[in-house]
Coordinates of N, CA and C in Angstrom, one line a residue:
X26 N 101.1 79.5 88.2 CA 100.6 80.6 88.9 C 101.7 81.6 89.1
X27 N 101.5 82.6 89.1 CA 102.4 83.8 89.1 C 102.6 84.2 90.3
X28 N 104.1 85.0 90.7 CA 104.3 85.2 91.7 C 103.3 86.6 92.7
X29 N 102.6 87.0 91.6 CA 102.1 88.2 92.1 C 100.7 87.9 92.6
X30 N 100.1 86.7 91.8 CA 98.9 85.6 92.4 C 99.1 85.2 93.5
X31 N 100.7 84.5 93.6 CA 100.4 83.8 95.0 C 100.7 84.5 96.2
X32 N 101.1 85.5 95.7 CA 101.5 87.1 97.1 C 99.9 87.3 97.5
X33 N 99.3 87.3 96.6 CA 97.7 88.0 96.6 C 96.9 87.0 97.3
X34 N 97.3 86.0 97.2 CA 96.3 84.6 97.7 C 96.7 84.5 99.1
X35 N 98.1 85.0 99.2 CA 98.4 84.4 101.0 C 98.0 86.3 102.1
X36 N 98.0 86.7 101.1 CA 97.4 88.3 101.5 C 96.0 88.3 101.6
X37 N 94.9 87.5 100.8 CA 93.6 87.3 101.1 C 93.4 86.0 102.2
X38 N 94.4 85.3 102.1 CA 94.2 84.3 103.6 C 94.6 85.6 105.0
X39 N 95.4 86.2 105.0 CA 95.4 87.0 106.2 C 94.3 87.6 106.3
X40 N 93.5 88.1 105.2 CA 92.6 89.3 105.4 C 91.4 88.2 105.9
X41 N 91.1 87.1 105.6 CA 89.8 86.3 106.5 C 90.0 86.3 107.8
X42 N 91.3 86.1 107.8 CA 91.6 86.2 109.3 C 91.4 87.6 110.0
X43 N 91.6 88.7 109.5 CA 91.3 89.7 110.1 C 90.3 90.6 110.0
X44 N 89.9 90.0 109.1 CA 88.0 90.5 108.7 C 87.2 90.0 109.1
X45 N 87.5 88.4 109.5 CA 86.5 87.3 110.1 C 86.6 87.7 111.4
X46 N 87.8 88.5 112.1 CA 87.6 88.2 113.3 C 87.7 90.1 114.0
X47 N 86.6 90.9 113.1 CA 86.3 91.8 113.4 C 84.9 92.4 113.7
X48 N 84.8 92.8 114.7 CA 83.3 92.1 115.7 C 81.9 93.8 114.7
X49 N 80.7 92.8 114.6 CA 80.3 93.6 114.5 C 80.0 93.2 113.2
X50 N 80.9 92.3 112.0 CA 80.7 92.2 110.7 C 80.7 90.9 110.2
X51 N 79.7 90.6 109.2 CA 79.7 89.4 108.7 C 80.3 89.5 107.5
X52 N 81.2 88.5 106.9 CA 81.8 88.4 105.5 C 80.8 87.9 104.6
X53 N 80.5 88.7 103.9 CA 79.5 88.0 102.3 C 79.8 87.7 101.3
X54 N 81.4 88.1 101.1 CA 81.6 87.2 99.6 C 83.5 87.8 99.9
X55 N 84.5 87.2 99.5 CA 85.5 87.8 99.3 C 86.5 86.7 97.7
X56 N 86.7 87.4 97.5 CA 87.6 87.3 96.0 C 89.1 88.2 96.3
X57 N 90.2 87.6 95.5 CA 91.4 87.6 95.3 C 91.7 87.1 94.0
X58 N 92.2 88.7 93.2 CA 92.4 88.7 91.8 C 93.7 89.7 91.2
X59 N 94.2 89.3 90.4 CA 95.2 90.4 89.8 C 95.0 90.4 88.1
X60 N 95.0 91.6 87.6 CA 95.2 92.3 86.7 C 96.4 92.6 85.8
X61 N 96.7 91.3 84.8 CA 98.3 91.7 84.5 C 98.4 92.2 82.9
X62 N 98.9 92.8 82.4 CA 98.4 92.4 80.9 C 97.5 92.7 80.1
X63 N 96.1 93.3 80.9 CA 94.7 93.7 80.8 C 94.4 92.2 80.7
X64 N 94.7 91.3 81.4 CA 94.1 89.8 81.6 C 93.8 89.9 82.8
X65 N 92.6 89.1 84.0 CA 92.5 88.6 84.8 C 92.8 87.5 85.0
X66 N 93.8 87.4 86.4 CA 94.4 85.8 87.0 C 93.5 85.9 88.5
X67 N 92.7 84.8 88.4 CA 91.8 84.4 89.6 C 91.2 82.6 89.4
X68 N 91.5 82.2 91.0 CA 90.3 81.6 90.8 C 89.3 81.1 90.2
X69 N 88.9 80.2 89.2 CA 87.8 80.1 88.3 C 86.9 80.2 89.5
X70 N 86.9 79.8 90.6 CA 85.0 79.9 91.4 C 85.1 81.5 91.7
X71 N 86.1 82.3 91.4 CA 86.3 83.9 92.2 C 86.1 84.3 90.7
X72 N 86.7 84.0 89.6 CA 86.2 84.4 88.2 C 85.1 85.4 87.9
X73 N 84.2 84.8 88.3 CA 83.0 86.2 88.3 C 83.0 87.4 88.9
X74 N 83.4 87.2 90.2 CA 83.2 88.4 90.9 C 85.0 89.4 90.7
X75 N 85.9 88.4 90.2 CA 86.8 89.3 90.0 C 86.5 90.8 88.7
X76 N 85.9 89.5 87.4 CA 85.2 90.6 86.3 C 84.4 91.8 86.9
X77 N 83.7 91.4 87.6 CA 82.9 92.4 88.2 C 83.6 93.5 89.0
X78 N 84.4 93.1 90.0 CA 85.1 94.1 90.2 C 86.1 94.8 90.0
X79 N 86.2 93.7 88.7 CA 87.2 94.8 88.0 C 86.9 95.4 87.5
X80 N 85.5 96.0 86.9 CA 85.0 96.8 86.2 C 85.1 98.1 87.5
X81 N 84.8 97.6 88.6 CA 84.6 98.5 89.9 C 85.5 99.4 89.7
X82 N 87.0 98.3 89.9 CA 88.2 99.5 90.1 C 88.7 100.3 88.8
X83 N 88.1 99.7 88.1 CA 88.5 100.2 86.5 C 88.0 101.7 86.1
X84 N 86.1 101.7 86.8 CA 85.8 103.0 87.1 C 86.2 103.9 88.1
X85 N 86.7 103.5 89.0 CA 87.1 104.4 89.8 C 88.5 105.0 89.5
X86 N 89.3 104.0 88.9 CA 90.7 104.4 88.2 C 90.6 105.5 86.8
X87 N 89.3 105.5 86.1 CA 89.0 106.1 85.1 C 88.7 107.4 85.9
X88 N 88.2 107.7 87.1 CA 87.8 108.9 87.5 C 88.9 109.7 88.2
X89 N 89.7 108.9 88.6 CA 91.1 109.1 89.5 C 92.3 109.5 88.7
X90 N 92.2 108.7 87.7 CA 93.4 109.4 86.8 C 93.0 109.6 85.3
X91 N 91.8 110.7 85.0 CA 91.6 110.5 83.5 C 92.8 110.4 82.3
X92 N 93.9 110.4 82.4 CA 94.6 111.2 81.2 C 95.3 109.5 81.4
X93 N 95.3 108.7 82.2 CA 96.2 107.0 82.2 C 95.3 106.6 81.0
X94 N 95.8 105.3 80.6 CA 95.4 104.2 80.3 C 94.9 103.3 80.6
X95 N 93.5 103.4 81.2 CA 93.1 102.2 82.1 C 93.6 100.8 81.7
X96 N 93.5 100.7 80.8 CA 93.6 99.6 80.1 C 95.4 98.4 80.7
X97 N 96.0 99.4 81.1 CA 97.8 99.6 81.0 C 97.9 99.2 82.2
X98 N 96.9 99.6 83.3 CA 97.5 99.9 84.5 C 97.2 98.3 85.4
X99 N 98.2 97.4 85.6 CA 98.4 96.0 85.9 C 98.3 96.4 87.6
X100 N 97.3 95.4 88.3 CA 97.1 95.6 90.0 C 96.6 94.5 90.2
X101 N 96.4 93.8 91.7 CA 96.0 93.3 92.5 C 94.8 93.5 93.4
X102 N 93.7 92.9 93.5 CA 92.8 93.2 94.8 C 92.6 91.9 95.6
X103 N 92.2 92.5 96.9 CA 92.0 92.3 97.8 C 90.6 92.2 97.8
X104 N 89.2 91.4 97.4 CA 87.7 92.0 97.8 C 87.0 91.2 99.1
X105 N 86.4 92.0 99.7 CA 85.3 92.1 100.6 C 84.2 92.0 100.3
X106 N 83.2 91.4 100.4 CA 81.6 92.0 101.2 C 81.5 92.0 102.3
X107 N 81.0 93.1 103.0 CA 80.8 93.0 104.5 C 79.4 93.4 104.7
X108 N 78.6 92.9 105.5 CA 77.3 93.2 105.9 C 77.5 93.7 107.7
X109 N 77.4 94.8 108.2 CA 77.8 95.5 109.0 C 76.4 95.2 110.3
X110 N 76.7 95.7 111.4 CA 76.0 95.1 112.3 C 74.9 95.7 112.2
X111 N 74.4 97.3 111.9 CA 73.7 97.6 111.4 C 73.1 97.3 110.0
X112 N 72.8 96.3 109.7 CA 72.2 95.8 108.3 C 72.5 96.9 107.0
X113 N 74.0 97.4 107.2 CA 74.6 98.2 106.5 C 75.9 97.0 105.3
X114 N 75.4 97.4 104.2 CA 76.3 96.5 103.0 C 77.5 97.3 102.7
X115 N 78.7 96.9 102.5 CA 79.4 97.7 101.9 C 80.4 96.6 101.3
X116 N 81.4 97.0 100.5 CA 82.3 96.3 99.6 C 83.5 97.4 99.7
X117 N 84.7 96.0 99.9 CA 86.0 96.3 100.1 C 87.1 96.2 98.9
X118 N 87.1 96.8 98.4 CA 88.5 96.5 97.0 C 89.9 97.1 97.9
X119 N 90.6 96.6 98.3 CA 92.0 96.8 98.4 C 93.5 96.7 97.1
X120 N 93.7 97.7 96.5 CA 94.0 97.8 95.4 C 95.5 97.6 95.7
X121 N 96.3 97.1 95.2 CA 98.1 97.2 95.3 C 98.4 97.2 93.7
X122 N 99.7 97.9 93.6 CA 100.1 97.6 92.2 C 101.5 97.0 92.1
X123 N 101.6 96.1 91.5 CA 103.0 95.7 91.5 C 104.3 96.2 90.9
X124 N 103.4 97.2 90.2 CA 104.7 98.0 89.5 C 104.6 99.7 90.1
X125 N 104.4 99.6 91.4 CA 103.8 100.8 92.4 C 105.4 101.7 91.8
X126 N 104.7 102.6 92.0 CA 105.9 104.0 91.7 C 105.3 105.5 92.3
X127 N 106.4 106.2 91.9 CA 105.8 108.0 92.5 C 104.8 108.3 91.7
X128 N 104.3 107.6 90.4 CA 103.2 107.8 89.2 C 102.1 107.2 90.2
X129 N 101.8 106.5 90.4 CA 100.4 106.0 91.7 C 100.5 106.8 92.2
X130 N 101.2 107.3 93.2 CA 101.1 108.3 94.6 C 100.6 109.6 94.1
X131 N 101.2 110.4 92.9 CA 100.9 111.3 92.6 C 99.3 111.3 92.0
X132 N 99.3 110.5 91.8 CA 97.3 110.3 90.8 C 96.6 110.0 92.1
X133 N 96.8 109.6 93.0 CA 96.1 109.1 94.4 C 96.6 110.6 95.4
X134 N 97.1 111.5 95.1 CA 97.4 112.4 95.9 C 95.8 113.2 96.3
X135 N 95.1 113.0 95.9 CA 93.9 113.8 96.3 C 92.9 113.1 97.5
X136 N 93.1 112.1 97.8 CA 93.2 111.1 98.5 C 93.8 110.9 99.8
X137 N 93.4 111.4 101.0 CA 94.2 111.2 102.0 C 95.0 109.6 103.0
X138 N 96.3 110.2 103.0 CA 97.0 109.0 103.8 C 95.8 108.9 105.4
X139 N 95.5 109.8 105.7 CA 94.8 109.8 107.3 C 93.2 109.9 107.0
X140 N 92.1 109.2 107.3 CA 91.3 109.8 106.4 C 90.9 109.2 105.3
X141 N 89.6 109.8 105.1 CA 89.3 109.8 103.7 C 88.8 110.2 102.8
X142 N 88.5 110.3 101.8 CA 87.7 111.2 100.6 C 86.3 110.6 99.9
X143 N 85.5 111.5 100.1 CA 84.2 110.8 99.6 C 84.3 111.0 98.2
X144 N 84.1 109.9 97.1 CA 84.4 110.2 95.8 C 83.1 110.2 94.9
X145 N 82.5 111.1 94.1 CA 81.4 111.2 93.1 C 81.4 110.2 92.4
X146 N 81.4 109.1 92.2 CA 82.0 108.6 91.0 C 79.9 108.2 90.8
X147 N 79.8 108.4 89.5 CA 77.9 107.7 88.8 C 78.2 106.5 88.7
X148 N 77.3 105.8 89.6 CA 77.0 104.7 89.4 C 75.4 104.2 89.4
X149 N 74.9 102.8 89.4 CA 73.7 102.7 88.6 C 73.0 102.4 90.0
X150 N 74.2 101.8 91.1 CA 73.0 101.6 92.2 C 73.1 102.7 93.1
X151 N 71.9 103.2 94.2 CA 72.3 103.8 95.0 C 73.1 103.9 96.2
X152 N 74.8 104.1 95.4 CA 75.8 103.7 96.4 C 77.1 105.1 96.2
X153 N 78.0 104.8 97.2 CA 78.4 106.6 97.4 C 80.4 105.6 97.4
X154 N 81.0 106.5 96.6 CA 82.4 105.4 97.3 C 83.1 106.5 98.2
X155 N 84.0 106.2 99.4 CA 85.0 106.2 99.9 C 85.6 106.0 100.2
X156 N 87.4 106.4 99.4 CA 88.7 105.7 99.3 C 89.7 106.3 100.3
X157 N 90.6 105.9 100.5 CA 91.9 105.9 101.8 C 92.8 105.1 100.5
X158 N 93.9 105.8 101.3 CA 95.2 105.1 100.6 C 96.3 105.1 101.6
X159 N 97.8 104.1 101.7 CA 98.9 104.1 102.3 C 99.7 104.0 101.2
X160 N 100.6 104.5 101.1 CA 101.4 104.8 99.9 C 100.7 104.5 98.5
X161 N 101.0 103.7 98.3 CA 100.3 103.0 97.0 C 99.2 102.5 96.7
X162 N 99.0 101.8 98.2 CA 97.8 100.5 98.3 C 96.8 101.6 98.4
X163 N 95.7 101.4 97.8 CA 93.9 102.2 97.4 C 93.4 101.3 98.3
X164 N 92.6 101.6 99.0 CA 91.5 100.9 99.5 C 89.8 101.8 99.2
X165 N 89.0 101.0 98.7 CA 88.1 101.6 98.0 C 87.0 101.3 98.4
X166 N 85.8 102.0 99.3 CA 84.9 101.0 99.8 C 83.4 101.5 99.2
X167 N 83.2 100.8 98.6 CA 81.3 100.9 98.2 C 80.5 101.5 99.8
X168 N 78.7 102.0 99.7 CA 78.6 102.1 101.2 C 76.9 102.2 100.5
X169 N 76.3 102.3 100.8 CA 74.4 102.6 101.1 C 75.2 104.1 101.1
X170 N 74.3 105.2 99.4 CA 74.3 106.5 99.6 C 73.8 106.7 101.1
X171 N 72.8 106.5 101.5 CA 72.3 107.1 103.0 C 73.4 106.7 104.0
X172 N 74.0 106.3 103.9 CA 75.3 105.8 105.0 C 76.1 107.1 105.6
X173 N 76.4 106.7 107.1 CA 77.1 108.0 107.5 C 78.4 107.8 107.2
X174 N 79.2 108.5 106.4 CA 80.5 107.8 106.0 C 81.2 107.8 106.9
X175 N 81.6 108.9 108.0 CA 82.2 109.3 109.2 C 82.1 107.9 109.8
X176 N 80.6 107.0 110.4 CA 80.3 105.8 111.0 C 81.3 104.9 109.9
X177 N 80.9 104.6 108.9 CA 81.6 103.5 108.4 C 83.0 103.4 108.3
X178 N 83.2 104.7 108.1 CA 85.4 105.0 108.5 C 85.7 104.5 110.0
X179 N 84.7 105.1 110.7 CA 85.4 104.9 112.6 C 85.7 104.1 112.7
X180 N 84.1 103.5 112.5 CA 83.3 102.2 113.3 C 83.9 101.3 112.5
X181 N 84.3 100.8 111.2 CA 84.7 99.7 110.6 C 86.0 99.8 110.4
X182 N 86.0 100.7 109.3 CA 87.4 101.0 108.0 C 88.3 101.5 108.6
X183 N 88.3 102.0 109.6 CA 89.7 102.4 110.2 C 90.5 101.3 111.3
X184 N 89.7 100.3 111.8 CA 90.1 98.7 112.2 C 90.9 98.0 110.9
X185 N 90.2 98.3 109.7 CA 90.2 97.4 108.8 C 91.9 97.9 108.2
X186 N 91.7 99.4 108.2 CA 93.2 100.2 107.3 C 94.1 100.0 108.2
X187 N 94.0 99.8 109.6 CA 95.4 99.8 110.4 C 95.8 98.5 110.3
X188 N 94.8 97.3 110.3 CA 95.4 95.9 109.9 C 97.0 96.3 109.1
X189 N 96.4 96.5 108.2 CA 97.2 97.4 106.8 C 98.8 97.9 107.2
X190 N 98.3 98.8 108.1 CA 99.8 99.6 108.5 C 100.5 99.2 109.0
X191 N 100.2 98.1 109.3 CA 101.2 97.4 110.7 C 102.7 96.7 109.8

């Protein structure tokens, strides 16, 4: 297991702890995966849902930086499902790269450190993304298009980002 797997694995043990114990939200699924190589290292029972969300961040990285290489760009996540106390779904990708540089920050510069940016990206279900970043780290959250995104940043994601900053 690689050093960058088991950084990710003891980073997804803190985040149950601090997701589990944030009032108001139920956890529905969470995975811990890294991207090295254009290989996935996960879990075989997280296996699935890592592919899958790697497709997630793969589109959103395709819409973020058209002119990279998706293919090139080696990361880490962090995932969530959270079902919100209002019977509101959303999904959490917490993105890190291990070879983080001023090349991230600059492609994520549209993207606010305070805040966040509602992002267009087409997708097939009726869902809306919006992402926050701290230096490097993306945090990327799926939401119900009808969602007030202002509510889901206050009320949730801004508990969830300061975890983060500390």
């Amino acid at each position: 297991m690689s050093w960058q797997f088991q950084h990710i694995v003891i980073t997804f043990l803190l985040l149950a702890v601090v997701v589990g114990s944030m009032s108001g939200q139920e956890v529905t699924e969470q995975a811990v995966f890294c991207r090295t190589d254009g290989k996935i290292e996960a879990d075989s029972s997280a296996m699935m849902t890592a592919e899958w969300r790697n497709r997630v961040v793969c589109d959103f990285l395709r819409y973020a930086v058209p002119s990279a290489d998706i293919t090139a760009i080696d990361y880490c996540n962090t995932y969530s499902g959270l079902m919100m106390d209002d019977s509101t779904s959303i999904s959490i990708d917490r993105v890190t790269f291990p070879n983080s540089s001023d090349t991230q920050i600059k492609w994520f510069a549209d993207i606010p450190e305070k805040g966040y940016a509602d992002i267009d990206i087409p997708s097939e279900a009726p869902e809306k993304c919006i992402a926050f970043r701290k230096d490097s780290t993306l945090i990327i959250v799926w939401c119900n298009l009808f969602a007030d995104s202002d509510k889901v940043y206050h009320t949730t994601l801004s508990s969830f980002v300061e975890s983060y900053n500390r």
